[in-house]
XYZ file of C-alpha atoms in Angstrom:
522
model
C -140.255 61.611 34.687
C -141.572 65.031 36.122
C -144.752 66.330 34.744
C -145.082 70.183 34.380
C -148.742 71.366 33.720
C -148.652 74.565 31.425
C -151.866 76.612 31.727
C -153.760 78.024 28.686
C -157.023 79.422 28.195
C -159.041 77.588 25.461
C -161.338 80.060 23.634
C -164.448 77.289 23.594
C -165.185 75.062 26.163
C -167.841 72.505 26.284
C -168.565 71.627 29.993
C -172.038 70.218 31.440
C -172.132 71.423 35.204
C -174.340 68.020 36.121
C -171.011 66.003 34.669
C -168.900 68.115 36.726
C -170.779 68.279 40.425
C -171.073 64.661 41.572
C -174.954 63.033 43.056
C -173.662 62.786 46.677
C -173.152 66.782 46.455
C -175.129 68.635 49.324
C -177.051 70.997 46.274
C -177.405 68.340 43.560
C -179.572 66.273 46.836
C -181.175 69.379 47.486
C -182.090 70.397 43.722
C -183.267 66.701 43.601
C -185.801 67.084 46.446
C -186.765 71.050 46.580
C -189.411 71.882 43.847
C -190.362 75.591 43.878
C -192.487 75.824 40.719
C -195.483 77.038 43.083
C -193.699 80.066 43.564
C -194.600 81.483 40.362
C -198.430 81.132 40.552
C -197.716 82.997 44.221
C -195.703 85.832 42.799
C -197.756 86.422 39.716
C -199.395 89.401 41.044
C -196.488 91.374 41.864
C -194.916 91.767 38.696
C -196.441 93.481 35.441
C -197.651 92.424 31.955
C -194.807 94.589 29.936
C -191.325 95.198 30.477
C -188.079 93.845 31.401
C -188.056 90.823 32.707
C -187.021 90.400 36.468
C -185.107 87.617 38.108
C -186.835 84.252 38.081
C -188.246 84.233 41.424
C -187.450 80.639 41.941
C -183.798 81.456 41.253
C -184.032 84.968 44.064
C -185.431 82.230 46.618
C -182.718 79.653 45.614
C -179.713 82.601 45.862
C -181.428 83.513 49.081
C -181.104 80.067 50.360
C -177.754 79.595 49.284
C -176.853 82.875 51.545
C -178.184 81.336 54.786
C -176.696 77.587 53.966
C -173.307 79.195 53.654
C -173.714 81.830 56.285
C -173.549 84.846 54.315
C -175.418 87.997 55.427
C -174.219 90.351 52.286
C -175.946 90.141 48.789
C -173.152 91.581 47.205
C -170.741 88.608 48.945
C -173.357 86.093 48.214
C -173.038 86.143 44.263
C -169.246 86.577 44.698
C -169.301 83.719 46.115
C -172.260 81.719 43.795
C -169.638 82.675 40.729
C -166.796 80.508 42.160
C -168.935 77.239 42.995
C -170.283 75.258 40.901
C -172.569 73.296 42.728
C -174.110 76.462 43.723
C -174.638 77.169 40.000
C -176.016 73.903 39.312
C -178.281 74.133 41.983
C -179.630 78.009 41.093
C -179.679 76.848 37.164
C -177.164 79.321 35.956
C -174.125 77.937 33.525
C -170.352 78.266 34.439
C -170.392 81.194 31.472
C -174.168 83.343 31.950
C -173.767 86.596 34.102
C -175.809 86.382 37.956
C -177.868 88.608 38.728
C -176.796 92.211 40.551
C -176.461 91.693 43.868
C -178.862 94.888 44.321
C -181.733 92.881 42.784
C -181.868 90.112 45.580
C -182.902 93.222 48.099
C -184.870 95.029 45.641
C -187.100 91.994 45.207
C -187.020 90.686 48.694
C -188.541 93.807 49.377
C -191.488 93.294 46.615
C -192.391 89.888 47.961
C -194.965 90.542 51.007
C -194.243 88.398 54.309
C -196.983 85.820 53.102
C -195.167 84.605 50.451
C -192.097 84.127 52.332
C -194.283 81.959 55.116
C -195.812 79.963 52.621
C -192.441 78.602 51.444
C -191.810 77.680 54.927
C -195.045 75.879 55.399
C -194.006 74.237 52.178
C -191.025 73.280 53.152
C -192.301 72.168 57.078
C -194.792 69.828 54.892
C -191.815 67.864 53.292
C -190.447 67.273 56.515
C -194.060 65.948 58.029
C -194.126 63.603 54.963
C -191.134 62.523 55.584
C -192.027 61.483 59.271
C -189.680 64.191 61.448
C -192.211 66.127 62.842
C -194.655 64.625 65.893
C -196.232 67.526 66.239
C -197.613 66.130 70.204
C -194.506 68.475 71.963
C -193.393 71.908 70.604
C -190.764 73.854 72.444
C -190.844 77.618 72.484
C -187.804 80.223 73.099
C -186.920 83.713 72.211
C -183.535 85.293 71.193
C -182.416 88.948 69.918
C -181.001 89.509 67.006
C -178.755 92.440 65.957
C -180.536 95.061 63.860
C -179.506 96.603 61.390
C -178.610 100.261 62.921
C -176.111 101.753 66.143
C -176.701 103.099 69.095
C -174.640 105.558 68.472
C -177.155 107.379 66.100
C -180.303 107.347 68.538
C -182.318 110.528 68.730
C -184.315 111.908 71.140
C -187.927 111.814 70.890
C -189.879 114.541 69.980
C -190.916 116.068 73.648
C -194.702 117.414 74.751
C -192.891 119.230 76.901
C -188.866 119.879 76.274
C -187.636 116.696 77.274
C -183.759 117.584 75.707
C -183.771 120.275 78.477
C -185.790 117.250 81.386
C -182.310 114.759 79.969
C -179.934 117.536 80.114
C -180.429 118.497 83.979
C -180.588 114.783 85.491
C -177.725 113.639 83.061
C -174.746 113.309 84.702
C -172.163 114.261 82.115
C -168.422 112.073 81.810
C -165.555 112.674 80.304
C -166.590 109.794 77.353
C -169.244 111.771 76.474
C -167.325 114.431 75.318
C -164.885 112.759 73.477
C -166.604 112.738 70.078
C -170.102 114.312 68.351
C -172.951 112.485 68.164
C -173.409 110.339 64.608
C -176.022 112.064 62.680
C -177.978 109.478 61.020
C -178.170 109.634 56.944
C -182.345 110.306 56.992
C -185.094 109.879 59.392
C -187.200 106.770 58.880
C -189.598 107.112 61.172
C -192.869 108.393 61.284
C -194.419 111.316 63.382
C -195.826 108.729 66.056
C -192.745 107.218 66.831
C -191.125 110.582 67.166
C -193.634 111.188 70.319
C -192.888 110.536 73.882
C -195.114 107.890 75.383
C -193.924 107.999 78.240
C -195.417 109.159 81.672
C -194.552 110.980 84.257
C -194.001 108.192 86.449
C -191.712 106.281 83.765
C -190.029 109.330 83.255
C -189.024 109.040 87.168
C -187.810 106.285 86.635
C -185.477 106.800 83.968
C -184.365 109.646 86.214
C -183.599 107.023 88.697
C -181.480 104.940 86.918
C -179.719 107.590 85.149
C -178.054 108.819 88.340
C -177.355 105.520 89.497
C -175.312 104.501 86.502
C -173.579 108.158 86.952
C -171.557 106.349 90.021
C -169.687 103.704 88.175
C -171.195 104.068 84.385
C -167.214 103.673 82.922
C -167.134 99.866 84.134
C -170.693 99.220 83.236
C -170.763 96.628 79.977
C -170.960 98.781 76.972
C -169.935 101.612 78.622
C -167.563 102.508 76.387
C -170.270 102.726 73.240
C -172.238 106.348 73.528
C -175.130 105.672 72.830
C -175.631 102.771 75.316
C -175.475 105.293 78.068
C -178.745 107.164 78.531
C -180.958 105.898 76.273
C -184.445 104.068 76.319
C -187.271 103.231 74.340
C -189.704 105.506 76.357
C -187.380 108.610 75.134
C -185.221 107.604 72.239
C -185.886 105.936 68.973
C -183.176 105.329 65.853
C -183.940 106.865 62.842
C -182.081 104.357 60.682
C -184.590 101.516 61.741
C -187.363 103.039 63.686
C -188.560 99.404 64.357
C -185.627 98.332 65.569
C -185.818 98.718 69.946
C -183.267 98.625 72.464
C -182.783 95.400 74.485
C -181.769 95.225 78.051
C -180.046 92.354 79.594
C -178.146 91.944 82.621
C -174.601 91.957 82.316
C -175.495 92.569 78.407
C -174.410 95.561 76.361
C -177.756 97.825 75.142
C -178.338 96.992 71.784
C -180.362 97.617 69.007
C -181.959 94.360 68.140
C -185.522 92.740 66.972
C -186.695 89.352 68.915
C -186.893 85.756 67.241
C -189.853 84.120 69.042
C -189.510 80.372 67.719
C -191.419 76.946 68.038
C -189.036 73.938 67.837
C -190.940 70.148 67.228
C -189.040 67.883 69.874
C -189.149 64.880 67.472
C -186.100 66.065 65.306
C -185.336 69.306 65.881
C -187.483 70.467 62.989
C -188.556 74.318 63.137
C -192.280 74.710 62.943
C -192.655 78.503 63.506
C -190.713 81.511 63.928
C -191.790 85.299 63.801
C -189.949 88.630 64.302
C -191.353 90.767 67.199
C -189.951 94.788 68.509
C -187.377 93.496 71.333
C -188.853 95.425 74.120
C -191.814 93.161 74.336
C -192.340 90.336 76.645
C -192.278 87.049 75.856
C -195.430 86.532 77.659
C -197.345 89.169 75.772
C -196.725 87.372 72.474
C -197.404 83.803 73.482
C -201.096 84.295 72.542
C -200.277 85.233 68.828
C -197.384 82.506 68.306
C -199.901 79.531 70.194
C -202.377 80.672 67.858
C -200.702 80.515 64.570
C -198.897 77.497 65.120
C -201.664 75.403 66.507
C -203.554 76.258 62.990
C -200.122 75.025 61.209
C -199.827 71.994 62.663
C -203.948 71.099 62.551
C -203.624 72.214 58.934
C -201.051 69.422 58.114
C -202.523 66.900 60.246
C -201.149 66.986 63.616
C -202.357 67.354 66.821
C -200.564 69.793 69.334
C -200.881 68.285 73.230
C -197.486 69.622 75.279
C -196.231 73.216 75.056
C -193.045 73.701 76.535
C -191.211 77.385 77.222
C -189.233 78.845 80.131
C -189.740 81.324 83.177
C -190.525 84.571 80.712
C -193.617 82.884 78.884
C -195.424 82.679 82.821
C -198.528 84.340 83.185
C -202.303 83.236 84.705
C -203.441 84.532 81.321
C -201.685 82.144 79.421
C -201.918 79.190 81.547
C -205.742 79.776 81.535
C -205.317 80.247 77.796
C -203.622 77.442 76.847
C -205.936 75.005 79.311
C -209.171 76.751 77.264
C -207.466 75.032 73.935
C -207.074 71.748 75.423
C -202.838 72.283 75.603
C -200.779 71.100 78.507
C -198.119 73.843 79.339
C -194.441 72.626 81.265
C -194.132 76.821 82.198
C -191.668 77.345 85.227
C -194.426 80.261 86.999
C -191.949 83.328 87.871
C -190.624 84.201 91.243
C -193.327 86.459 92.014
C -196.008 84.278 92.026
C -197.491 83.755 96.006
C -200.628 81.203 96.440
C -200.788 83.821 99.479
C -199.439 85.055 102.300
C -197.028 82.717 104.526
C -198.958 80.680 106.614
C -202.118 80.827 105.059
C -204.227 78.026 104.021
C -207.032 78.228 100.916
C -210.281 76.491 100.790
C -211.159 76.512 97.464
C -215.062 75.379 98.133
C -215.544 78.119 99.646
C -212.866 80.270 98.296
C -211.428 82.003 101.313
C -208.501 82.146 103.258
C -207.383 80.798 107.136
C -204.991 82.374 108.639
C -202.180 80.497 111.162
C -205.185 81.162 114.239
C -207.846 79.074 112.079
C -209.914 83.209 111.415
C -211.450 82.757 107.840
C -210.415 85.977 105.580
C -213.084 86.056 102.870
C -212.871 87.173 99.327
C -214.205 90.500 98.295
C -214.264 91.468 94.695
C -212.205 90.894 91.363
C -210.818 93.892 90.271
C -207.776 94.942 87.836
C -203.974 95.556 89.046
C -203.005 99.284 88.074
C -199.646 98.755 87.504
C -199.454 95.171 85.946
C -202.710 95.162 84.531
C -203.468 91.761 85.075
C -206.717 91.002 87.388
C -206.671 89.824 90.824
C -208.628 88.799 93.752
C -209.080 90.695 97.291
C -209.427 89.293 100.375
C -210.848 91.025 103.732
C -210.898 90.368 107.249
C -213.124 92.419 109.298
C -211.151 94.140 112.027
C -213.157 92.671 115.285
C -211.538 89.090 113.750
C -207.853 90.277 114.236
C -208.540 92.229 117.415
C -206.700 90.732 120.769
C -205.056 88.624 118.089
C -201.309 87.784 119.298
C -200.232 87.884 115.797
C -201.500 91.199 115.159
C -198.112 93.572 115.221
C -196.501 91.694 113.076
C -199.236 90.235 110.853
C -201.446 93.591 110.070
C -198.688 96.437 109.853
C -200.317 99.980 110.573
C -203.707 98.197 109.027
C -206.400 97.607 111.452
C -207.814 94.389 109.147
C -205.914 91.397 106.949
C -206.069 92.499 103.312
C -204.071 91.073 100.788
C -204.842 90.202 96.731
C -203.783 87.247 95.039
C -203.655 86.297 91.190
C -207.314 85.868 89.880
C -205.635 82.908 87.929
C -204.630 81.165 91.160
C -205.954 77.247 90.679
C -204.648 77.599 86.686
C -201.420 78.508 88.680
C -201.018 75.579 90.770
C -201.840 72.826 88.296
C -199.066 74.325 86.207
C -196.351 74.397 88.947
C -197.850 70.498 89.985
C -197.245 69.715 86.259
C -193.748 71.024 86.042
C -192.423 70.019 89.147
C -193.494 66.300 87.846
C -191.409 63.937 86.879
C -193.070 64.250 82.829
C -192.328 68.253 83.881
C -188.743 67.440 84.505
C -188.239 65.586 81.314
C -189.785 68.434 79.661
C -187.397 70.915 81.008
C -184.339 68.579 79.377
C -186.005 68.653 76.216
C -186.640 72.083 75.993
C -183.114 72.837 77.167
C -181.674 70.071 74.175
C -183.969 71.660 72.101
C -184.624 74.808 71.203
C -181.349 76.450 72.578
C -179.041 74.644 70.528
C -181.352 75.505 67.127
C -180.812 79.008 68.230
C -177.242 78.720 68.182
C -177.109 77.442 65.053
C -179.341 79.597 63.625
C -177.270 82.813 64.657
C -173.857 81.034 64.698
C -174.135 79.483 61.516
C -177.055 79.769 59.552
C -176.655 83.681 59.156
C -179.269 85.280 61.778
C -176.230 86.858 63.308
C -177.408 90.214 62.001
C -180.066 91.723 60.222
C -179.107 92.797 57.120
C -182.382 94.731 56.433
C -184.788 97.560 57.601
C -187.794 97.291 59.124
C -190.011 94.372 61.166
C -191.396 93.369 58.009
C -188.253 92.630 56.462
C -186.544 91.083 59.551
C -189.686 88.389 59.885
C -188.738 87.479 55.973
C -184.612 87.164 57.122
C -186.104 85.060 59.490
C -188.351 82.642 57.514
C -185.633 82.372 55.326
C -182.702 80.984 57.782
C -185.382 78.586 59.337
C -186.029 77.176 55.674
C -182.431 76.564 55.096
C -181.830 74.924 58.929
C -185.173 72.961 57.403
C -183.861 71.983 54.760
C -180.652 71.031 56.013
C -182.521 69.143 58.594
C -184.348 66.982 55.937
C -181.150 66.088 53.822
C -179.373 64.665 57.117
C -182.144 62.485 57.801
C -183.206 61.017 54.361
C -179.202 59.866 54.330
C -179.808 58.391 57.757
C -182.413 56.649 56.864
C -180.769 55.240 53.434
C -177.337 54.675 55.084
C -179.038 52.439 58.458
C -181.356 50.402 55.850
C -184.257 50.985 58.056
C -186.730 51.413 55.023
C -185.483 48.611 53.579
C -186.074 46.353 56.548
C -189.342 47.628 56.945
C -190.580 47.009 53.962
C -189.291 43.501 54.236
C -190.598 43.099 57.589
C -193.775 44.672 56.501
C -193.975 42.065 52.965
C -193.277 38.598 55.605
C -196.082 39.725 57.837
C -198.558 40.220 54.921
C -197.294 36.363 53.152
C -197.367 34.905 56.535
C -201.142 36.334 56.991
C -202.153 34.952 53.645
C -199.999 31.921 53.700
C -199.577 30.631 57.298
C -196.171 31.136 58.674
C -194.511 27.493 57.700
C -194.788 28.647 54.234
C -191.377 29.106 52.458
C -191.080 30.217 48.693
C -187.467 29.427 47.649
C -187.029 32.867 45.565
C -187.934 34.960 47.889
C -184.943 36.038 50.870
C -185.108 38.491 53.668
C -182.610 40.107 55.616
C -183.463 38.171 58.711
């Protein structure tokens, strides 16, 4: 016979959501496993003695969660969503019939938490993954990524000039047809703050910009991005948005200019477990900021018990500074040195006893002084000849130049240099580079692809670093679900504690010793 279901709303219902969402559910493991309670001692001080009562901040961190587990950058689409699941509502602690919170409350409050509090549920969180065994701690694999800010291009204004810089921009612009299609987007309100309303640059930068300005006049219509305004003339040195003065705008070849902030994070090589990540401006260099991120995650790990030996990073993390840094705290680094780096000239051969140079006819150039580079900043060494040494030399023309001696300079961090090159272009070195490449790449693609760091949906560096420690928590977390069911599923706890009980009765008992109620799995 055919059935025919007839809806009707009953006027009382009596449903329990932990009948209703089943143990194997993703967030009835994770309610099981995630205890938050510290957050309220943490958060104390922000709130006041009278009043209305806020959200439970265990429940904005939960929501928050939620949004990055389910890839969901907008606070108003993340309790939309919340309201139709009900695992989700089991999870947060809400029943199927209480109201969720406005969606304007999650920002409002994400914005009264400081960045500390934020960290400290990721070190939290990191902790229940080092108990659980899926952090080594021995190898740690560093990248950086941009991320999209929250702001256009097309609503970048020009910096406050010294001297008028609108009228410098307006005679070395080279004006196209695109540009007058439309009027410039006048951002809703300024931001920013007088100092980054001021032109830093100098006149030399300035020339620059000059530079490259006509240049891209020749074929600036087929250039990627072209067809996006702002994207045309613009730079950090004259230009700054007013929606997200922190926000700076990345260059990349064959890249459109964006907008963006830069994720600098530290991936364990064990299991793929995050152990640090950090929002930075996105026209720094990865090099510069290596310092700061060694030094805070060293203290992490050594704070929960593990000992850091291997850092691992690509071409852009290269300096002598930071090779002889990381050698000074007792950490290998597998750092590719960039293509500028020269031992010295061609042909040269050092003698680092004595710490001069011979050239390809056996003359000794000697060093000079230490002194610092103008333009990189970074301090090198000089070497001299004395100009009776090259004189009658056959190599002269085309070793000296218009010089009358051999000068040259080389990188005051030369021997820190070539241990690092000798270490990478090991075989350990070459292993390295596989790791970090099966690393820390593909945790960046999930992060952005699926874990909602597509975007930032906030203003300011201080909030981005909190959007940040927030999707790492949930890849974290997601992280230590997957392998307490691997471990369960394989038996391998079980089998070592059985393994573990026969070695201890054998010890005490002699190993011919059989008790008929006891059986192992072997």
């Amino acid at each position: 016979m055919q059935g025919k279901k007839d809806y009707q709303e009953k006027l009382f219902n009596n449903i329990q959501l932990s009948n209703r969402v089943p143990e194997t559910n993703f967030y009835c493991r994770l309610k099981g496993v995630l205890e938050l309670h510290f957050i309220y001692s943490l958060t104390k001080n922000y709130y006041g003695d009278s009043g209305q009562k806020s959200i439970d901040p265990v429940v904005f961190f939960k929501l928050c969660l939620v949004g990055y587990l389910e890839n969901l950058i907008s606070d108003r689409k993340l309790i939309a969503h919340c309201f139709l699941r009900l695992d989700i509502l089991y999870f947060i602690g809400y029943d199927i019939d209480e109201e969720l919170p406005w969606h304007s409350t999650i920002s409002r409050t994400r914005q009264l938490f400081p960045e500390s509090v934020f960290e400290e549920v990721f070190t939290k969180v990191l902790l229940l993954c080092v108990e659980k065994g899926m952090v080594s701690g021995h190898t740690q694999t560093i990248d950086s990524a941009p991320v999209k800010a929250n702001a256009s291009m097309d609503t970048l204004e020009l910096k406050v000039p010294e001297e008028d810089l609108e009228e410098h921009l307006r005679k070395i612009r080279a004006i196209s047809a695109m540009d007058k299609e439309g009027p410039h987007r006048k951002s809703k309100g300024d931001k920013s703050d007088e100092g980054q309303r001021i032109v830093t640059a100098n006149d030399k930068e300035l020339s620059a910009i000059k530079g490259r300005n006509k240049k891209w006049a020749k074929d600036q219509d087929q250039r990627p991005g072209a067809g996006n305004k702002g994207a045309k003339y613009t730079s950090n040195k004259t230009h700054y948005s007013p929606t997200d003065p922190d926000a700076r705008i990345s260059v990349k070849p064959g890249k459109a200019r964006k907008l963006n902030y830069l994720s600098q994070l530290s991936v364990d090589t064990a299991h793929h477990v995050i152990t640090d990540i950090r929002a930075y401006h996105a026209d720094g260099k990865d090099n510069q900021q290596l310092p700061d991120i060694v030094n805070r995650l060293k203290g992490r790990l050594w704070r929960h018990g593990l000992v850091w030996e291997n850092c691992v990073a690509d071409t852009g993390y290269s300096s002598g500074e930071n090779y002889a840094m990381l050698e000074g705290i007792g950490l290998k680094s597998f750092i590719p040195s960039h293509g500028t780096y020269k031992g010295g000239p061609d042909g040269f051969v050092y003698n680092g006893e004595h710490d001069h140079y011979l050239c390809p006819q056996g003359k000794v150039i000697p060093f000079k002084k230490v002194f610092l580079d103008s333009r990189t900043k970074t301090r090198k060494k000089s070497y001299r000849a004395s100009s009776k040494i090259c004189k009658g030399c056959p190599l002269r023309s085309g070793c000296l130049g218009k010089v009358n001696e051999k000068q040259f300079s080389v990188t005051y961090y030369r021997e820190e240099y070539e241990r690092n090159i000798a270490r990478v272009e090991s075989r350990q070195g070459r292993y390295m580079k596989g790791k970090r490449q099966s690393t820390v790449e593909p945790v960046f693609g999930t992060l952005t692809q699926f874990m909602g760091l597509r975007k930032i949906n906030t203003i300011g560096i201080k909030q981005a670093n909190k959007v940040m420690h927030l999707s790492a928590i949930a890849y974290n977390l997601k992280k230590y679900l997957k392998f307490d069911k691997k471990q369960i599923e394989s038996g391998l706890g079980q089998l070592a504690f059985a393994t573990l009980v026969k070695s201890t009765l054998e010890l005490m008992f002699g190993p011919s010793l059989k008790h008929p109620k006891l059986a192992f799995p072997f």
